[in-house]
Tab-separated table of C-alpha atoms and ligand atoms in Angstrom:
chain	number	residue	atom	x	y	z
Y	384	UNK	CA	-27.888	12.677	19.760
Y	385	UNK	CA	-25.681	14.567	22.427
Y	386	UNK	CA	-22.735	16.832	21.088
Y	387	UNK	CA	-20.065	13.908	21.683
Y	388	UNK	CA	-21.642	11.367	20.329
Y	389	UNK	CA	-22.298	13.773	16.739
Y	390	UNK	CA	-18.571	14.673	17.409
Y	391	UNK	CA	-17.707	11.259	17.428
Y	392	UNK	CA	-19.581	10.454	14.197
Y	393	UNK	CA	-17.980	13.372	12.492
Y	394	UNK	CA	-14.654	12.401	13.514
Y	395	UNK	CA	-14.888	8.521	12.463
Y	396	UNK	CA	-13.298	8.709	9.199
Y	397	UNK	CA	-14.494	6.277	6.334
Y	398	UNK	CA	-12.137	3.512	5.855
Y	399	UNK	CA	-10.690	1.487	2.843
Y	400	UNK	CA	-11.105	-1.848	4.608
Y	401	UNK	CA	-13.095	-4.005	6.850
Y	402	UNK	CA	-10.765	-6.087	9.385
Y	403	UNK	CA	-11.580	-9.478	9.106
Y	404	UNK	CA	-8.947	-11.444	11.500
Y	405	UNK	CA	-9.500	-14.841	9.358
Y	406	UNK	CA	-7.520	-17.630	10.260
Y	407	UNK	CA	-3.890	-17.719	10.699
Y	408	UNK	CA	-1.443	-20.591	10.293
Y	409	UNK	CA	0.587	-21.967	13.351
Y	410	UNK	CA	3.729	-20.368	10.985
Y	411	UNK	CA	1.604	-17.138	10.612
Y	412	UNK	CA	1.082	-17.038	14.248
Y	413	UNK	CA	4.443	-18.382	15.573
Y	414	UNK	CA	6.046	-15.441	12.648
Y	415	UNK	CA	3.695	-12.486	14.437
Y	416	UNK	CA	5.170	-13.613	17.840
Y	417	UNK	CA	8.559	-14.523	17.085
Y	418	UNK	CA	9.693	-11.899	14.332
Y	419	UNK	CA	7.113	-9.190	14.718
Y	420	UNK	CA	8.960	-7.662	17.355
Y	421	UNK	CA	12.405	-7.573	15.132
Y	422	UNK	CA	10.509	-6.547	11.805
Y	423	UNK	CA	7.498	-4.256	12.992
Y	424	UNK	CA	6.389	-1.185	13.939
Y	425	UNK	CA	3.486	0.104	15.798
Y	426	UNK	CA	1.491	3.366	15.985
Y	427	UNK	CA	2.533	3.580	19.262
Y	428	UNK	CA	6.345	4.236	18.182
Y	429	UNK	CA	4.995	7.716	16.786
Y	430	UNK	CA	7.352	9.341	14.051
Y	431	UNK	CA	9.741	6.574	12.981
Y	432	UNK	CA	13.496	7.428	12.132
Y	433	UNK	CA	14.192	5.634	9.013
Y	434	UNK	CA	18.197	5.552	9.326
Y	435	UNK	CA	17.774	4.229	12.665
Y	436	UNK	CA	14.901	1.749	11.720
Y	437	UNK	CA	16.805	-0.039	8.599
Y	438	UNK	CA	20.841	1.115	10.435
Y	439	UNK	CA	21.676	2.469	6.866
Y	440	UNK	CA	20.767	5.197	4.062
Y	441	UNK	CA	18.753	4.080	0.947
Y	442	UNK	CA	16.219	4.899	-1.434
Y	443	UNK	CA	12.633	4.073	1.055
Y	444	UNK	CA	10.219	2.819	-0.633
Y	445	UNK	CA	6.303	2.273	0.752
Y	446	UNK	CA	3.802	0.059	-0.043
Y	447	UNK	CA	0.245	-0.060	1.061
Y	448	UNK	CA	-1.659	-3.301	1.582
Y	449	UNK	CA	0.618	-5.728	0.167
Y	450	UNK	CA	-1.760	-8.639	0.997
Y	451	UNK	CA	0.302	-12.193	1.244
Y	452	UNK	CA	3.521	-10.128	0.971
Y	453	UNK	CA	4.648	-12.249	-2.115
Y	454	UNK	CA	5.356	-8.778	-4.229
Y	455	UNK	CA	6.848	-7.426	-1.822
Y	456	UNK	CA	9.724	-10.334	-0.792
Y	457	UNK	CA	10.345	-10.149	-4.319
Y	458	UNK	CA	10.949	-6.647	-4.559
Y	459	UNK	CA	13.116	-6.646	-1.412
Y	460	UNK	CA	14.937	-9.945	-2.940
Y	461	UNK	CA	15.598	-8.411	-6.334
Y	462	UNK	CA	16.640	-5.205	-4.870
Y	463	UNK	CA	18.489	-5.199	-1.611
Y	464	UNK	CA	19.505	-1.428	-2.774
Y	465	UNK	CA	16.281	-0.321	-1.644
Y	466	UNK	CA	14.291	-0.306	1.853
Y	467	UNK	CA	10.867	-0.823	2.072
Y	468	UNK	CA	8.187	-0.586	4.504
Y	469	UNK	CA	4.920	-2.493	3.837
Y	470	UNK	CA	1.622	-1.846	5.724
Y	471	UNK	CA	-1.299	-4.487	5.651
Y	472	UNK	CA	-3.804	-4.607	8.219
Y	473	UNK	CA	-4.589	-8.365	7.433
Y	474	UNK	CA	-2.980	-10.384	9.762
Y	475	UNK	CA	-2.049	-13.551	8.200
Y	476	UNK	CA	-1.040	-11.659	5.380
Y	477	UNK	CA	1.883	-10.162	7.525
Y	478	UNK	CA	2.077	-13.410	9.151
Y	479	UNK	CA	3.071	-14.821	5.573
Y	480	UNK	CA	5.483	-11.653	4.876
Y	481	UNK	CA	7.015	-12.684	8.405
Y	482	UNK	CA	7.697	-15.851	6.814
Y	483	UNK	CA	9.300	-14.670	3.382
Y	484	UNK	CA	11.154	-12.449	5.387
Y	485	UNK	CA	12.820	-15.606	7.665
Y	486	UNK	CA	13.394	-17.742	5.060
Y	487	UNK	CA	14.613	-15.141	2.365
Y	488	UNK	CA	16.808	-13.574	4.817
Y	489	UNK	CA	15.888	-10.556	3.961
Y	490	UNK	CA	16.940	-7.201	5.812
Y	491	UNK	CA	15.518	-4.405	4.369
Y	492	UNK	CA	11.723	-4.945	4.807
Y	493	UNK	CA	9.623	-3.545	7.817
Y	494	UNK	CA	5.890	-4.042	8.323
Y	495	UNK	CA	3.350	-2.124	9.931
Y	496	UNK	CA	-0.085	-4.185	10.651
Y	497	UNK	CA	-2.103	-0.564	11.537
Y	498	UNK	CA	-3.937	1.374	8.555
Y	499	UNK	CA	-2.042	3.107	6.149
Y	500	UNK	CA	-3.516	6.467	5.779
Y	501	UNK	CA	-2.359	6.524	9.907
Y	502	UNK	CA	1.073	5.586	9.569
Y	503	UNK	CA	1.113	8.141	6.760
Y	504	UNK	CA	-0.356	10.787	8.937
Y	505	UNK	CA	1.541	9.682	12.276
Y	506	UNK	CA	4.290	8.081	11.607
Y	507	UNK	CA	6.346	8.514	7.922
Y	508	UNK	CA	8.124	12.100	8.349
Y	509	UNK	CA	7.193	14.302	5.095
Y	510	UNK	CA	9.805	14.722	1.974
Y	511	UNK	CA	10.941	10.816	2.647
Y	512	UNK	CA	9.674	8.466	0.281
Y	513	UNK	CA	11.265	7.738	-3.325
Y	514	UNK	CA	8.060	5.908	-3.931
Y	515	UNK	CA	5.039	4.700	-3.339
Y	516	UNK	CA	4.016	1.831	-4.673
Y	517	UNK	CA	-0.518	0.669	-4.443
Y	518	UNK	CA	-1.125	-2.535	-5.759
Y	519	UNK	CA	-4.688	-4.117	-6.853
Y	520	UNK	CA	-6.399	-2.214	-3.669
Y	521	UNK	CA	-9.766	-3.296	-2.925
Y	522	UNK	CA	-11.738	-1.955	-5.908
Y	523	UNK	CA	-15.210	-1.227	-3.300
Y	524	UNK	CA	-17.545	-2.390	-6.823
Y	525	UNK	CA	-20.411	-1.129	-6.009
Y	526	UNK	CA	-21.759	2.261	-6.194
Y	527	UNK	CA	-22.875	3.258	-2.676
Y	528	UNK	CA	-19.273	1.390	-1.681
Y	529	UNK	CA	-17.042	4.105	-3.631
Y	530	UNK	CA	-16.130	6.860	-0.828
Y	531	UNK	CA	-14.277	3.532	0.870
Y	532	UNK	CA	-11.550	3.381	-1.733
Y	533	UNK	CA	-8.405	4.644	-0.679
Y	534	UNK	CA	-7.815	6.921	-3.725
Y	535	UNK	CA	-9.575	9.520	-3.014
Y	536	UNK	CA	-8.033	13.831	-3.381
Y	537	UNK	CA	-7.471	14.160	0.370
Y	538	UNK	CA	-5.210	10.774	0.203
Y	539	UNK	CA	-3.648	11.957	-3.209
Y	540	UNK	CA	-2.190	15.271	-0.976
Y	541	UNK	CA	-1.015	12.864	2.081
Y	542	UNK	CA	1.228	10.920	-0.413
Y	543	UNK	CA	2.283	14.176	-1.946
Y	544	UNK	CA	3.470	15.504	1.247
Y	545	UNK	CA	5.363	12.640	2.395
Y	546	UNK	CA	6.894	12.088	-1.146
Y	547	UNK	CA	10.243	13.414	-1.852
Y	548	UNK	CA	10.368	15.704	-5.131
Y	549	UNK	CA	10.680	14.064	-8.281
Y	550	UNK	CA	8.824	10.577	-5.898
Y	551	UNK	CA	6.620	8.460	-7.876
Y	552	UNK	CA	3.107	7.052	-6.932
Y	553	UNK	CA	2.836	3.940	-8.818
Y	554	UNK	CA	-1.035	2.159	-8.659
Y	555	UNK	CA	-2.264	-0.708	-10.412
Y	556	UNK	CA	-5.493	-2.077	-10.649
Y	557	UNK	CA	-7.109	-5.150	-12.452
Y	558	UNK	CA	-10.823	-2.761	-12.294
Y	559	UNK	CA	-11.242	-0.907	-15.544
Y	560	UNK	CA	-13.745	1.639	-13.174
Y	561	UNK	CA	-11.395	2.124	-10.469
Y	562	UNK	CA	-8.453	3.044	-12.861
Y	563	UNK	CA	-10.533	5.361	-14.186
Y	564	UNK	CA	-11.249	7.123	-11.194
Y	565	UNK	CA	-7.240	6.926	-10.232
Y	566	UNK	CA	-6.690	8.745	-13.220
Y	567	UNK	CA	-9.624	11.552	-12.375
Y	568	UNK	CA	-8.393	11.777	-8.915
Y	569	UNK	CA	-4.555	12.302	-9.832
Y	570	UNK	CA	-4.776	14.331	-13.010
Y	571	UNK	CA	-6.249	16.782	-10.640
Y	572	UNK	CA	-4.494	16.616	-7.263
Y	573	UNK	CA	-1.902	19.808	-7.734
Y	574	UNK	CA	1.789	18.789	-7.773
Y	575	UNK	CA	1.819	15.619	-9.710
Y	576	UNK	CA	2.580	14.540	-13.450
Y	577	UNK	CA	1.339	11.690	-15.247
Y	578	UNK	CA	4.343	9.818	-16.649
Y	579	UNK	CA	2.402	7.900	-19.131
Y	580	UNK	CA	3.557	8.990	-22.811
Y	581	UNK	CA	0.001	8.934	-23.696
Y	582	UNK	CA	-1.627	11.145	-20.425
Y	583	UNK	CA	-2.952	7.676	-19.367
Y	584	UNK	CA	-1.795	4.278	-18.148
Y	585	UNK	CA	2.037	2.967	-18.787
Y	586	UNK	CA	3.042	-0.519	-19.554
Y	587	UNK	CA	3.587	-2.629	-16.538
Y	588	UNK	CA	7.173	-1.929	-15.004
Y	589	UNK	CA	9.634	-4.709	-14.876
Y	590	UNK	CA	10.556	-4.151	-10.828
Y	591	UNK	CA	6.264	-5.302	-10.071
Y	592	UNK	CA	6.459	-9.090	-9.912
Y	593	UNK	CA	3.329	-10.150	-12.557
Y	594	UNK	CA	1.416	-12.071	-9.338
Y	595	UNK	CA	-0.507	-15.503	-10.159
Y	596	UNK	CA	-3.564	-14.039	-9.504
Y	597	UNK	CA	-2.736	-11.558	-12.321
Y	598	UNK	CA	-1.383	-14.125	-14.511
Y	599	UNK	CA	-4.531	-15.886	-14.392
Y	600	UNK	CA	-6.378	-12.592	-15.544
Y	601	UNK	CA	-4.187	-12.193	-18.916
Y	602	UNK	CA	-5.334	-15.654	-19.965
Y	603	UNK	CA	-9.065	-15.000	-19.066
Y	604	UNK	CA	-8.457	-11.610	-21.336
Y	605	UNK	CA	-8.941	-9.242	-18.450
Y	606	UNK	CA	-6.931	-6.167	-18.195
Y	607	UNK	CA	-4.191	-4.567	-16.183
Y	608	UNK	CA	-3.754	-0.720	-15.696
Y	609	UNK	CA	-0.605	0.732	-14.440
Y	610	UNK	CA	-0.229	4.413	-13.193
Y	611	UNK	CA	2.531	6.454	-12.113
Y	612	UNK	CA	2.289	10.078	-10.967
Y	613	UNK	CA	5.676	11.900	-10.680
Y	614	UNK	CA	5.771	14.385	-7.462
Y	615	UNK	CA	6.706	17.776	-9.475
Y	616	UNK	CA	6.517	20.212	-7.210
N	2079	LIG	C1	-7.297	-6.580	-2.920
N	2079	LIG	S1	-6.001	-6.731	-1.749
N	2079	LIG	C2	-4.524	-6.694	-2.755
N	2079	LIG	C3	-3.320	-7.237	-2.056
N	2079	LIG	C4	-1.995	-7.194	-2.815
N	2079	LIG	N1	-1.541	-5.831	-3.049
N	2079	LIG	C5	-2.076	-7.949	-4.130
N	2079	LIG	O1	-1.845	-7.342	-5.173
N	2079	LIG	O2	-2.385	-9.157	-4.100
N	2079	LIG	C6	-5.959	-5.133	-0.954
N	2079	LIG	C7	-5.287	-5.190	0.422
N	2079	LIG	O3	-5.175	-3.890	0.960
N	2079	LIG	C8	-5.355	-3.971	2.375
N	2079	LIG	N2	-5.770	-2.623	2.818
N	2079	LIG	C9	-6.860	-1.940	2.435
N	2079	LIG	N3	-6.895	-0.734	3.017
N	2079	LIG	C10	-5.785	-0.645	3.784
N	2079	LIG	C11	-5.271	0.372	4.633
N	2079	LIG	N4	-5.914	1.546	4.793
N	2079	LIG	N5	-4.120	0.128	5.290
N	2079	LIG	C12	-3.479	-1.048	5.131
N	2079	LIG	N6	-3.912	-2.058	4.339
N	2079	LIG	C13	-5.056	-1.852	3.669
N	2079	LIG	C14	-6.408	-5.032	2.550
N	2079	LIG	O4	-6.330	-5.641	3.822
N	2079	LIG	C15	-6.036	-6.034	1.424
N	2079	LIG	O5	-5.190	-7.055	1.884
């Protein structure tokens, strides 16, 4: 192999999803063209300035891969206080966001379509978010699949730095393994403090909508984990 291509291989970082355009809606589509350019950003924008991106001062809250978007219009709806950015790099799921957005009138969402952990790195200036908020990420089940999930200690330090002190880092998952790992991962990344009484997992929060999908789960008896790490120091 010559030096640039080994470079290159080095350099690829592992990722916590596989892009899969699927199909999108004409609503999806005619949303991406019509109000992506009002609600989105792009990497190529660089370091965003969040006064000038939302026109005001709030509490700026983040969340990563927020799939159909339904959470998050919810969120946004219930609390117009707050400002949030989502990122999702599934199309028709920001397609659909587009939509809630429209037809919600809401005004203090943004959307970013590019991978998170690049917008964190690139893009979010450090000491800025009151939260961040991971819901159900993509649990990667198997073994030989587990260096793709997002939580990982490198990732737990990027959301550190770009949390304000006293931020929270709220996860949930619906995988009894992958909570488990959360927990390993973030009772050891430095700076943070477990908020649950117990050292563990908390009781779901009223401000995260219960999703269908979820809903479903509590009548098949599966469980729900909850975790929120405080940024301390
Ligand atoms: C299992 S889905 C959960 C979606 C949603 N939070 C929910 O609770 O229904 C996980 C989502 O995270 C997105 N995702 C995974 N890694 C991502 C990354 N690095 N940046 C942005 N989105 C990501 C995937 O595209 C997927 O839509």
């Amino acid at each position: 192999m010559s030096i640039d291509a080994n470079r290159k291989m080095t350099l690829r970082r592992i990722r916590s999803f596989v892009r899969r355009e699927g199909r999108l809606t004409k609503g999806q589509q005619r949303a991406l063209n019509e109000l992506f350019p009002t609600y989105g950003i792009t990497l190529q924008q660089g370091a965003l300035d969040f006064d000038a991106l939302f026109g005001r001062q709030a509490s700026r809250i983040l969340e990563i891969g927020f799939g159909n978007g339904a959470s998050l219009a919810q969120m946004a709806s219930n609390h117009p206080e707050n400002d949030y950015l989502g990122i999702e790099v599934h199309r028709p799921g920001v397609g659909n966001l587009l939509l809630q957005i429209e037809k919600l009138e809401l005004t203090n969402i943004r959307i970013s379509s590019d991978d998170a952990v690049e917008v964190l790195e690139q893009q979010i200036p450090d000491a800025l978010l009151d939260a961040v908020y991971l819901f159900f990420p993509d649990p990667w089940h198997k073994k030989k699949h587990h260096k793709r999930r997002i939580v990982q200690p490198a990732f737990a330090q990027l959301i550190h730095r770009k949390l304000k002190p006293g931020g929270i880092f709220h996860m949930a998952t619906d995988w009894e393994n992958y909570a488990e790992h959360m927990l390993e991962v973030m009772t050891a990344a430095d700076g943070f403090q477990n908020t649950a009484p117990e050292g563990k997992y908390i009781a779901r929060p009223e401000y995260r909508p219960l999703t269908k999908f979820e809903q479903r789960g509590h009548r098949l008896g599966h469980g729900v984990w909850d975790l929120i790490f405080k940024k301390i120091t």
